[in-house]
Short mmCIF file of C-alpha atoms in Angstrom, two decimals:
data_model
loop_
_atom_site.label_atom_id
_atom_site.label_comp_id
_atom_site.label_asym_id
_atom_site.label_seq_id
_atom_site.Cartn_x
_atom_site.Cartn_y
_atom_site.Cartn_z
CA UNK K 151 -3.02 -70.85 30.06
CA UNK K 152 -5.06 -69.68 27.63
CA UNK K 153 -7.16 -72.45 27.03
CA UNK K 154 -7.84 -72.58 30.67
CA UNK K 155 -9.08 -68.87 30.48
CA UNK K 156 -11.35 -70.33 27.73
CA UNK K 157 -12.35 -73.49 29.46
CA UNK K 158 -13.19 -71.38 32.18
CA UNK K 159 -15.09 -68.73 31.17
CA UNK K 160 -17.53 -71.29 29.09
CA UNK K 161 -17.89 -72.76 32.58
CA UNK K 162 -18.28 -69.82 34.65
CA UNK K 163 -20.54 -67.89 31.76
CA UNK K 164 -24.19 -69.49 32.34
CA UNK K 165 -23.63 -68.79 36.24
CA UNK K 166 -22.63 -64.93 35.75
CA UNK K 167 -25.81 -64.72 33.23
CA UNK K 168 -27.96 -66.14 36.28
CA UNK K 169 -26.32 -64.00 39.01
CA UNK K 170 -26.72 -61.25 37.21
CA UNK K 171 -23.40 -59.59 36.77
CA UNK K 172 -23.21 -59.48 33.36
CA UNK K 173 -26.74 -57.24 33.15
CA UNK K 174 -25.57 -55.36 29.43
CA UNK K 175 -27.31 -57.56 27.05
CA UNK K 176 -30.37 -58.27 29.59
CA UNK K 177 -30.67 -54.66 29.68
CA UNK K 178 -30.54 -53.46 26.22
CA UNK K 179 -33.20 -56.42 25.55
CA UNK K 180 -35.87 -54.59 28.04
CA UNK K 181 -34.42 -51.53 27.06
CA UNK K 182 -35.20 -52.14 23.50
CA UNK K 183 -38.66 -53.95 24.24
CA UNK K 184 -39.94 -51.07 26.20
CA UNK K 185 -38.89 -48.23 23.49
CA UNK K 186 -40.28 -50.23 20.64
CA UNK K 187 -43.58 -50.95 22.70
CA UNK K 188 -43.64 -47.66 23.76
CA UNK K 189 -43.30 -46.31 20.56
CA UNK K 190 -46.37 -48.50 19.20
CA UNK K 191 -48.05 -46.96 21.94
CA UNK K 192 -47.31 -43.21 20.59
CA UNK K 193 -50.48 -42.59 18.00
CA UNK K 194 -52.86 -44.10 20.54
CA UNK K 195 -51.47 -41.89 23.43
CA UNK K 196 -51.67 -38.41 21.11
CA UNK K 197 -55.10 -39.23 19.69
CA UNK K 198 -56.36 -39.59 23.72
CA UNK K 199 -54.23 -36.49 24.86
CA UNK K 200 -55.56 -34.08 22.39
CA UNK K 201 -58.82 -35.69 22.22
CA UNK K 202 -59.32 -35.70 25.82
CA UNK K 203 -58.80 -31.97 25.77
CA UNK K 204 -61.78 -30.05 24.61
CA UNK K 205 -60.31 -27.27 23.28
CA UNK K 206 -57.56 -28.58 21.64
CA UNK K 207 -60.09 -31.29 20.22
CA UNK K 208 -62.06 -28.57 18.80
CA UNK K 209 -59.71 -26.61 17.12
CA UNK K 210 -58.27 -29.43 15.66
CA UNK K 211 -61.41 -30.81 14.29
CA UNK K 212 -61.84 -27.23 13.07
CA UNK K 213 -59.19 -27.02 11.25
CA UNK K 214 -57.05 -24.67 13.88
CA UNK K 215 -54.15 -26.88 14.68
CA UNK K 216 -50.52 -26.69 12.74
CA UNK K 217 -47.38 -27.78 12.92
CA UNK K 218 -44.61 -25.10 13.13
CA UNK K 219 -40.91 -26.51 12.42
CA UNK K 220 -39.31 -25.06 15.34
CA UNK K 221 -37.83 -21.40 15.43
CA UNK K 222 -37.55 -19.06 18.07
CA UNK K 223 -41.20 -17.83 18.58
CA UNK K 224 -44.37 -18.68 17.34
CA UNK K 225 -45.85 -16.30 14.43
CA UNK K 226 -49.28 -15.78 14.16
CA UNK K 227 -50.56 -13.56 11.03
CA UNK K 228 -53.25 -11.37 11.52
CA UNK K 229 -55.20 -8.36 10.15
CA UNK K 230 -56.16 -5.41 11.79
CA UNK K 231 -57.79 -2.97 9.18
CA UNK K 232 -59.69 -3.27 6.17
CA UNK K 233 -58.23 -2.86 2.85
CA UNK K 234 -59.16 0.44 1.33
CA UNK K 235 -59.02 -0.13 -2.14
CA UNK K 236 -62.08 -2.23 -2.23
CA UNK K 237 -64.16 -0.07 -4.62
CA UNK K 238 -66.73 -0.12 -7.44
CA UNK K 239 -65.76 0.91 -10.63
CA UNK K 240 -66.83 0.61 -14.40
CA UNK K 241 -64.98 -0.06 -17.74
CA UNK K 242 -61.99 1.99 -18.05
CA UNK K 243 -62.34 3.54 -14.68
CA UNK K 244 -59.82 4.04 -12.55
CA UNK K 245 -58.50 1.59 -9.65
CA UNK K 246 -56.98 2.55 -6.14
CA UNK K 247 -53.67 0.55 -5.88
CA UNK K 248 -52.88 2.64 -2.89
CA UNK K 249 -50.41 0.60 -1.34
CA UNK K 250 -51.74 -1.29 2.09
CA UNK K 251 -50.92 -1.34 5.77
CA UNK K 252 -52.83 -3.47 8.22
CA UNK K 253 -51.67 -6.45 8.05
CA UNK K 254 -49.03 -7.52 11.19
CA UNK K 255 -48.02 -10.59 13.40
CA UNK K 256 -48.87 -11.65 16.48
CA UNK K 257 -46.01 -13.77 18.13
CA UNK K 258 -46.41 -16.35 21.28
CA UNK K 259 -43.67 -18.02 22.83
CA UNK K 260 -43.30 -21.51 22.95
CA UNK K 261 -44.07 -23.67 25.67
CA UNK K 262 -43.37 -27.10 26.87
CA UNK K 263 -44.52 -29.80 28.67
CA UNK K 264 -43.24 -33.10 29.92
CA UNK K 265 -44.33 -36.46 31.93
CA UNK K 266 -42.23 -39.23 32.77
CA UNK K 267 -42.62 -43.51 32.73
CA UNK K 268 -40.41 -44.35 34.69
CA UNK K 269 -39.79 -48.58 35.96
CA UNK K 270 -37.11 -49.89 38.85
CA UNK K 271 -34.85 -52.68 38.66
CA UNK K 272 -37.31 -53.56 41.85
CA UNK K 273 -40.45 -53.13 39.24
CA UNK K 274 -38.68 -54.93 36.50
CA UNK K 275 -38.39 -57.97 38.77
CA UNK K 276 -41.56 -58.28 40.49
CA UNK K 277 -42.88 -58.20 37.05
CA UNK K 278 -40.48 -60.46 35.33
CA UNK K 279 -41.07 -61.79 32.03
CA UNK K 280 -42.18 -59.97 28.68
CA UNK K 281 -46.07 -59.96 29.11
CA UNK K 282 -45.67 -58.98 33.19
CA UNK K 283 -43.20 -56.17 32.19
CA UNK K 284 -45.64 -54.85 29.11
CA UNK K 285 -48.61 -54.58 31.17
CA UNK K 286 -46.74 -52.81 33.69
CA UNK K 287 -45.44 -50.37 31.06
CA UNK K 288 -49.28 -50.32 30.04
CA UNK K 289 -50.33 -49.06 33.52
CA UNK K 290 -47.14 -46.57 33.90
CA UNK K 291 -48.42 -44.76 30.25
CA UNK K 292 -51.81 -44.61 31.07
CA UNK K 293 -50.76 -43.06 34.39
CA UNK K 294 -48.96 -41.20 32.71
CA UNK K 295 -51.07 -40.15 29.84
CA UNK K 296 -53.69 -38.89 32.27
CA UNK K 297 -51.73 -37.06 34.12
CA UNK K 298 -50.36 -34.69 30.98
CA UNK K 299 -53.60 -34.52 29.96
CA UNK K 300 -54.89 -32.72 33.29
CA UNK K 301 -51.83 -30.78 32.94
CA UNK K 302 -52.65 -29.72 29.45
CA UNK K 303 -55.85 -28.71 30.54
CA UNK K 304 -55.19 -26.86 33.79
CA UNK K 305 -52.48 -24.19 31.56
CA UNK K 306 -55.30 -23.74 28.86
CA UNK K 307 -58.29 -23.70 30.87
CA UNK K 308 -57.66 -22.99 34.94
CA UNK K 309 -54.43 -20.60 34.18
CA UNK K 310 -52.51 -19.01 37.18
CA UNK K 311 -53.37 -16.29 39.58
CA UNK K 312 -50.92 -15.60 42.30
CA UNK K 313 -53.29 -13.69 44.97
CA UNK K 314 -56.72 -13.62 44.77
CA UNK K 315 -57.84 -9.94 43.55
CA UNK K 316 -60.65 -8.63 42.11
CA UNK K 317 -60.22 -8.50 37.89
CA UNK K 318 -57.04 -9.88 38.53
CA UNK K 319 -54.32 -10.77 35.86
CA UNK K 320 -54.60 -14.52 34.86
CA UNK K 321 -50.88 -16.01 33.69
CA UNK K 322 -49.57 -18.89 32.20
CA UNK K 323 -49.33 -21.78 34.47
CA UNK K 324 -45.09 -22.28 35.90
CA UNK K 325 -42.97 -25.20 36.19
CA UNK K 326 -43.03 -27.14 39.55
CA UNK K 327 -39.21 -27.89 39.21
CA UNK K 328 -38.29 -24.86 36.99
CA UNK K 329 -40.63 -22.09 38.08
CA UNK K 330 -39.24 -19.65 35.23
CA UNK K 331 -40.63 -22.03 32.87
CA UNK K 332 -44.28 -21.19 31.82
CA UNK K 333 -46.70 -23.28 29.98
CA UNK K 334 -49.20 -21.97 27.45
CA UNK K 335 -51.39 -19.03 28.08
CA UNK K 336 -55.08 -19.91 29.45
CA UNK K 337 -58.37 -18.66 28.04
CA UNK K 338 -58.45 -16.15 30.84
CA UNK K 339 -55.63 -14.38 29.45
CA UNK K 340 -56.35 -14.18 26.01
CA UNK K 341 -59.66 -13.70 26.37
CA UNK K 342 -59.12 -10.97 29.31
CA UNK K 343 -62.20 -9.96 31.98
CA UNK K 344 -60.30 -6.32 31.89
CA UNK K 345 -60.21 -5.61 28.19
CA UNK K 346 -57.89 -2.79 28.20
CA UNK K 347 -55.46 -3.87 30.68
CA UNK K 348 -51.96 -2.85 29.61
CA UNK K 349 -50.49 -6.14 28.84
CA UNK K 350 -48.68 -7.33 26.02
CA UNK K 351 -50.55 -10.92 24.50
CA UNK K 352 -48.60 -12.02 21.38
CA UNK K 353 -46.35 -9.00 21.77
CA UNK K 354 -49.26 -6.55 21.14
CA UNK K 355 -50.46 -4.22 24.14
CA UNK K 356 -54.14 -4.29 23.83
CA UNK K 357 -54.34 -1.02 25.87
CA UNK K 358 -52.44 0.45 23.16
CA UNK K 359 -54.19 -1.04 20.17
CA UNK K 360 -58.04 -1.36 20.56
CA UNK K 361 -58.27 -3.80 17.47
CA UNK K 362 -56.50 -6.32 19.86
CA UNK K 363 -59.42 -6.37 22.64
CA UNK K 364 -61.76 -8.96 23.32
CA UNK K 365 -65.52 -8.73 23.38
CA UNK K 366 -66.58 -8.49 27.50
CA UNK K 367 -70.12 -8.68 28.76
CA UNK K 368 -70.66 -8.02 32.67
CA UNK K 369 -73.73 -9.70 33.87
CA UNK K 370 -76.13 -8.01 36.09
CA UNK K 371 -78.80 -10.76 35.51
CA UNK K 372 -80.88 -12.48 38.78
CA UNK K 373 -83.06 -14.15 36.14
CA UNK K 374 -82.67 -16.92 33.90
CA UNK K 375 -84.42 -14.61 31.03
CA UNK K 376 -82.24 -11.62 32.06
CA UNK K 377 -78.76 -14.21 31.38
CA UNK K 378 -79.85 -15.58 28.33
CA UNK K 379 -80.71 -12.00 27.16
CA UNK K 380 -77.42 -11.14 28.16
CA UNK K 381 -75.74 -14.19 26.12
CA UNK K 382 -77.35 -13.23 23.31
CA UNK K 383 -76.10 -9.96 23.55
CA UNK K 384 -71.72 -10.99 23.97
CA UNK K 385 -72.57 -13.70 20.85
CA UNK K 386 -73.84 -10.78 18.81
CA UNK K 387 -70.76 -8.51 19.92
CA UNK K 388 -68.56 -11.45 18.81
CA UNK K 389 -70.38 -11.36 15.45
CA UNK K 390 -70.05 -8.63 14.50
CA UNK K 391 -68.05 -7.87 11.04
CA UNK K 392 -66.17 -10.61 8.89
CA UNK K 393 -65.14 -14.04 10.60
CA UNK K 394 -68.56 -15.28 11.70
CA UNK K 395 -69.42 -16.41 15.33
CA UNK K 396 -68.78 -18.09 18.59
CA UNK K 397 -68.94 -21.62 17.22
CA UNK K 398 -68.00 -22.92 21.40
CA UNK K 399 -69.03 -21.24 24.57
CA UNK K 400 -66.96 -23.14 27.69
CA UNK K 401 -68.56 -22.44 31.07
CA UNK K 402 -67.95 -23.07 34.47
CA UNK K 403 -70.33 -25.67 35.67
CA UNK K 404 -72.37 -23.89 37.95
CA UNK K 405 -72.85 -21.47 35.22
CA UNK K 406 -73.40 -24.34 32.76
CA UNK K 407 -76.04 -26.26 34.71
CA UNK K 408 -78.23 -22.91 35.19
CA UNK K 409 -78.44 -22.80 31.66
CA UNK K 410 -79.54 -26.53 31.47
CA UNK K 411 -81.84 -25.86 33.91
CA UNK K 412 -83.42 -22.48 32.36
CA UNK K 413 -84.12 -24.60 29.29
CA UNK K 414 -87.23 -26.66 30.44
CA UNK K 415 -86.35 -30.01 28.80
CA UNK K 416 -86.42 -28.07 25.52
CA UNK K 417 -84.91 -31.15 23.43
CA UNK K 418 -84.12 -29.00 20.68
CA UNK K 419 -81.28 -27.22 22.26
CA UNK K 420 -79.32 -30.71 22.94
CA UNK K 421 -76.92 -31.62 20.83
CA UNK K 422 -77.37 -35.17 19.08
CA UNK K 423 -74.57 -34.97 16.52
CA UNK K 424 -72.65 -38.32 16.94
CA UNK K 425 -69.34 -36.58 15.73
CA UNK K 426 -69.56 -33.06 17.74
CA UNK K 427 -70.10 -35.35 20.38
CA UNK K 428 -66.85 -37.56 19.50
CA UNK K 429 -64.72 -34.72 19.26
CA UNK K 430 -66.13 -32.80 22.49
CA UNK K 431 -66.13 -36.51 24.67
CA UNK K 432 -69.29 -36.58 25.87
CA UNK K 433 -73.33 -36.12 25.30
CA UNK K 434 -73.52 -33.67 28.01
CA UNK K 435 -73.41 -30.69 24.79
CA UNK K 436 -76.17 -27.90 24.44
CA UNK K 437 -76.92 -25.72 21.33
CA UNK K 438 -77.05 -21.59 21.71
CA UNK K 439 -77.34 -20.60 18.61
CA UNK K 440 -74.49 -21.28 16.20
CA UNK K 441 -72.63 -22.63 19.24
CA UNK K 442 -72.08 -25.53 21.34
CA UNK K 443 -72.39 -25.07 25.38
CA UNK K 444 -69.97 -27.46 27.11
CA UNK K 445 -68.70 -26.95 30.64
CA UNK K 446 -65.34 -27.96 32.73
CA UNK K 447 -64.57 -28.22 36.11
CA UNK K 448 -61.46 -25.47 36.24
CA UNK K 449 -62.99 -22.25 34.43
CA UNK K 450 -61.88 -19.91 36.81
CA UNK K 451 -63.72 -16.93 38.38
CA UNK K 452 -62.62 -13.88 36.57
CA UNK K 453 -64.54 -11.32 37.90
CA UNK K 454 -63.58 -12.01 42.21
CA UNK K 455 -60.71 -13.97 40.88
CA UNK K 456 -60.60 -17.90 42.11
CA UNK K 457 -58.54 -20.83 40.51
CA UNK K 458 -59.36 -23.84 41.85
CA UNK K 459 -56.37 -25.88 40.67
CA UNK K 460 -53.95 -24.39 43.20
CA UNK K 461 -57.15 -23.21 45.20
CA UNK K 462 -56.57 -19.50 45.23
CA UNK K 463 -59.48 -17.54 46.13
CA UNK K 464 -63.25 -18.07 46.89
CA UNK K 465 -65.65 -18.74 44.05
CA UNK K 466 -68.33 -16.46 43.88
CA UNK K 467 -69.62 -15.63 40.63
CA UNK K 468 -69.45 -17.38 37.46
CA UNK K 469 -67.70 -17.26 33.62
CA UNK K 470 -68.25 -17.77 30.26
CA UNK K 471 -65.71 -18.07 27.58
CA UNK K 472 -67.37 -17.24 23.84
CA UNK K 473 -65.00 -18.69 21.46
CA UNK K 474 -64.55 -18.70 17.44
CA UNK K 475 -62.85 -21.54 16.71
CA UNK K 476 -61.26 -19.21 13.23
CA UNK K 477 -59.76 -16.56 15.46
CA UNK K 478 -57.58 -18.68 17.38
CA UNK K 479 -54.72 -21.31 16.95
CA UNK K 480 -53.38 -24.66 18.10
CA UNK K 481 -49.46 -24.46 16.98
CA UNK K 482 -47.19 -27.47 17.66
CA UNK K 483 -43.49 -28.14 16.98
CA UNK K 484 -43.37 -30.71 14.23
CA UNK K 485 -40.94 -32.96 16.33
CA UNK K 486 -42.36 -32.73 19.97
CA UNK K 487 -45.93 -33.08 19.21
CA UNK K 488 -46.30 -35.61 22.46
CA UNK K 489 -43.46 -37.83 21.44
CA UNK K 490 -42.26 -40.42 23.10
CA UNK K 491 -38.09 -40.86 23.76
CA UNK K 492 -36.14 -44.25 24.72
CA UNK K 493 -36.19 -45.40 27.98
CA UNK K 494 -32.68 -45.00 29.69
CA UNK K 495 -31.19 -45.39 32.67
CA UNK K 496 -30.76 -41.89 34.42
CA UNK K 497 -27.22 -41.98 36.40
CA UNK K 498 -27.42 -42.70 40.15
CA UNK K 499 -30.80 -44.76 39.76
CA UNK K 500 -31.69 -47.97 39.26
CA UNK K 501 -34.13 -47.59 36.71
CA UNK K 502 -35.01 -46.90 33.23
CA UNK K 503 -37.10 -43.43 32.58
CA UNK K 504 -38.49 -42.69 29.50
CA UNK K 505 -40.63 -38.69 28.49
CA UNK K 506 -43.53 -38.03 26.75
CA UNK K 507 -43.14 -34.33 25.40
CA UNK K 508 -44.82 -31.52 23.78
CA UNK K 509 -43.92 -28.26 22.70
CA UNK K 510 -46.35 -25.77 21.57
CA UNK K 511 -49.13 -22.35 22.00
CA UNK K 512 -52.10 -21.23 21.94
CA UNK K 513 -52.63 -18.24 19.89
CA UNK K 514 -55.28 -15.76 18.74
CA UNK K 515 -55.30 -14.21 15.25
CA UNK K 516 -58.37 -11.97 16.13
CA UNK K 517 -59.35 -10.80 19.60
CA UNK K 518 -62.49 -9.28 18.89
CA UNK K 519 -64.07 -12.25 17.41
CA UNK K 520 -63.63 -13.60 21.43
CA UNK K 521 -65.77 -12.91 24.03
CA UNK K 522 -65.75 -13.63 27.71
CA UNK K 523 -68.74 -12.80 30.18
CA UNK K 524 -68.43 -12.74 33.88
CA UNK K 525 -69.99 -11.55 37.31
CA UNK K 526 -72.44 -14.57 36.16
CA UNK K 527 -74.86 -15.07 39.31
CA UNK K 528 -74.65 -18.68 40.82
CA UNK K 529 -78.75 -18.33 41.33
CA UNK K 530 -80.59 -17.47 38.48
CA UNK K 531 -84.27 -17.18 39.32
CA UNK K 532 -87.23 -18.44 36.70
CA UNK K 533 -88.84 -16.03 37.20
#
């Protein structure tokens, strides 16, 4: 009896394999192919995530991104006072060691993000074979990839408003699924067109503490002479004591083409630098000042309040964001810095679903080195 059970399950064996009803080992194969090939794909999907962000890019290149290991908020040093000890003395003269305040922490909760690649039995079979099922997997990551990215830059850049108002509140972007889950706080938040509102950013109330306010021009230029006047004026405000300058001013792109415009094919104020323009993505970068002018399609209208990811409000006037790349910071978890996990098979579905995740923040260390201008006309006359 026994050798019959043998006999016939070396008969039966090749047929099962081919039906299909013995899936395990077929399974774990493309399980294991995907993950590994997935996983070769993980440095070449981070580099294009960050790198297709401008900000993040930037920050980075500056020297503005770290890796935190976990823990339940995000710290962020900063100093709010100057030491008063500094003195000048001579020989045996005496020194102030008069002990120091001024120094605190800023802290930012952490946010996270997610995107699946996800592939059907159906998928898996129209595409059968290792090179069909690879490119496949190739398509689902870019997909994938892009998608994440816009994400990433719609919670750093666009924000949240939930009714149009004029000076609104900005928040951070919610969850679609989980809508008490927030993503990282946008520009327009910590970088507020109301620079004493009474909110708490970091877990400091900048209507409480004026140290923690942003620098906030309102323009009441019709000229193109009048706005750059103006812009000279919030990059000077930004400048002002220890920390230098706005090294990156983001505009809307209305805002961004009247300043292309106002220059007159002045050459001099375009910038040519192969790497700025590696890191920012493009050649379409202008010089004011110490600072490059780059533009993106979500800045949102602080002033009459319009966000043109969900499409809240009416855009009427436009906004500049004045950034120094040394007062803020890109923090990261060291072991979800857009990782990629094995693909499994979710219960229920016939499929395998694998995440590519990120937790981080955006913080500030010093809100006065950031500027933001708004009410920016969307015709600026020559004139």
């Amino acid at each position: 009896m026994l050798k019959l059970k043998g006999l016939w399950a070396a008969v039966i064996a090749p047929f099962l394999n081919e039906w299909g009803q013995i899936p395990s080992t077929l399974t774990d194969n493309y399980d294991a192919l995907l993950t590994t090939t997935l996983r070769a794909m993980q440095p070449r999907l981070y580099n294009n995530i960050t790198r297709g962000n401008k900000l993040v890019s930037w920050l980075t290149e500056h020297g503005k991104m770290r890796k935190q290991d976990g823990g339940e908020r995000v710290k962020v040093a900063l100093m709010h006072a100057n030491n008063s000890t500094a003195d000048i003395y001579s020989g045996y003269g005496n020194l102030d060691t008069t002990p120091q305040d001024g120094v605190t922490s800023a802290f930012f909760d952490w946010a996270q993000l997610a995107v699946s690649i996800a592939i059907s039995r159906k998928e898996e079979r129209q595409n059968s074979g290792s090179s069909k099922i690879l490119s496949l997997l190739e398509t689902k990551t870019t997909q994938a990839e892009v998608s994440i990215k816009e994400l990433l830059n719609n919670c750093l850049v666009a924000g949240r408003i939930t009714a149009s108002a004029a000076d609104g509140r900005f928040l951070a972007r919610t969850g679609r699924l989980d809508s008490g889950a927030n993503g990282p706080l946008p520009l327009a938040a910590l970088i507020d067109g109301t620079v004493a509102r009474s909110v708490s950013i970091g877990n400091i109330n900048g209507a409480t503490y004026s140290f923690w306010r942003n620098q906030l021009s309102t323009s009441a230029a019709t000229t193109w002479k009048g706005f750059f006047g103006e812009c000279v004026g919030l990059y000077n405000d930004c400048s002002k004591g220890s920390g230098g300058s706005p090294d990156l001013i983001l505009d809307d792109q209305r805002t961004w083409e009247q300043y292309w415009n106002g220059l007159s094919n002045q050459e001099r104020y375009v910038v040519t630098d192969a790497r700025t323009i590696d890191i920012l993505g493009g050649s379409d970068l202008l010089k004011f000042r110490g600072a490059v002018r780059i533009w993106d399609e979500v800045v949102p209208d602080v002033e009459t309040n319009a966000e043109v990811v969900d499409g809240v409000g009416t855009f009427s006037l436009g906004t500049s964001f004045y950034i120094n790349s040394q007062a803020m910071e890109w923090i990261v978890d060291s072991q979800t810095d857009f990782i990629t996990t094995p693909f499994v098979s979710p219960v229920g579905q016939d499929a395998r679903v694998a995440e590519i995740l990120w937790m981080g923040c955006m913080g500030v260390n010093n809100r006065r080195k950031l500027g933001v201008m708004k009410s920016i006309q969307r015709t600026l006359f020559t004139s």
